């Protein structure tokens, strides 16, 4: 199991970190809410290092959000970006 960490960033972005890599998903401000992309969107946009880890990443993000009392949804309209290396 991979070790994921998360950090809220300005401009409604939630950074996820794993194995020295970074990905970013949407977190609305004001009324905090995490919107995580579905697996199809993740895999379509994922670089090699992120392919196949959507189940772990989404579970880790959901656990993090729950621990912070922040609502979490997997949303067909949600986006993800991956840091260039």
Coordinates of C-alpha atoms in Angstrom, one line a residue:
X1 CA 0.0 0.0 0.0
X2 CA 1.3 3.4 -1.0
X3 CA 1.7 6.3 1.4
X4 CA -0.4 9.3 0.2
X5 CA -0.3 12.7 1.8
X6 CA -2.5 15.7 1.0
X7 CA -2.2 19.5 1.3
X8 CA -4.8 22.2 0.6
X9 CA -3.5 24.9 -1.7
X10 CA -4.9 28.2 -2.7
X11 CA -7.1 28.5 -5.8
X12 CA -9.3 25.6 -4.7
X13 CA -6.7 22.9 -5.2
X14 CA -5.9 19.9 -3.2
X15 CA -2.4 18.4 -3.8
X16 CA -1.8 14.7 -3.3
X17 CA 1.7 13.3 -2.9
X18 CA 2.9 9.8 -3.4
X19 CA 6.3 8.3 -4.1
X20 CA 7.8 11.8 -4.8
X21 CA 5.1 12.6 -7.3
X22 CA 2.3 15.2 -7.1
X23 CA -1.3 15.3 -8.5
X24 CA -3.9 18.0 -7.9
X25 CA -7.7 17.7 -7.7
X26 CA -10.5 20.2 -6.9
X27 CA -11.5 21.3 -3.4
X28 CA -14.0 24.0 -3.2
X29 CA -13.4 26.8 -0.6
X30 CA -15.9 28.5 1.6
X31 CA -17.8 25.3 2.1
X32 CA -15.0 22.8 1.7
X33 CA -15.7 19.8 -0.5
X34 CA -13.4 17.5 -2.4
X35 CA -14.3 16.5 -5.9
X36 CA -12.2 13.5 -7.1
X37 CA -12.2 12.4 -10.8
X38 CA -13.6 9.1 -11.8
X39 CA -11.3 6.3 -12.8
X40 CA -11.8 6.9 -16.6
X41 CA -10.7 10.5 -16.3
X42 CA -7.8 9.6 -14.0
X43 CA -6.4 6.9 -16.4
X44 CA -7.0 9.0 -19.5
X45 CA -4.8 11.8 -18.1
X46 CA -2.4 9.9 -16.0
X47 CA 1.4 9.7 -16.7
X48 CA 3.0 6.3 -16.3
X49 CA 3.7 6.7 -12.6
X50 CA -0.1 7.3 -11.9
X51 CA -1.6 4.6 -14.1
X52 CA -3.3 1.9 -12.1
X53 CA -3.2 3.7 -8.7
X54 CA -6.7 5.3 -8.9
X55 CA -8.3 2.9 -6.4
X56 CA -5.6 3.6 -3.8
X57 CA -5.5 7.4 -4.6
X58 CA -9.3 7.8 -4.4
X59 CA -9.5 5.7 -1.2
X60 CA -6.6 7.7 0.4
X61 CA -8.2 11.0 -0.5
X62 CA -11.6 9.9 0.8
X63 CA -10.0 8.9 4.1
X64 CA -8.1 12.2 4.3
X65 CA -11.3 14.2 3.6
X66 CA -13.3 12.2 6.2
X67 CA -10.6 12.7 8.8
X68 CA -10.8 16.5 8.1
X69 CA -14.7 16.4 8.2
X70 CA -14.7 17.5 4.6
X71 CA -17.3 16.0 2.2
X72 CA -15.8 13.9 -0.6
X73 CA -17.4 12.9 -3.9
X74 CA -16.2 11.0 -7.0
X75 CA -17.6 13.2 -9.8
X76 CA -17.7 12.6 -13.5
X77 CA -17.0 16.3 -14.1
X78 CA -14.0 16.5 -11.7
X79 CA -10.5 17.1 -13.0
X80 CA -7.1 16.0 -12.1
X81 CA -3.7 17.4 -13.1
X82 CA -0.3 15.7 -12.7
X83 CA 2.9 17.6 -12.0
X84 CA 5.4 17.6 -14.9
X85 CA 8.6 15.9 -14.1

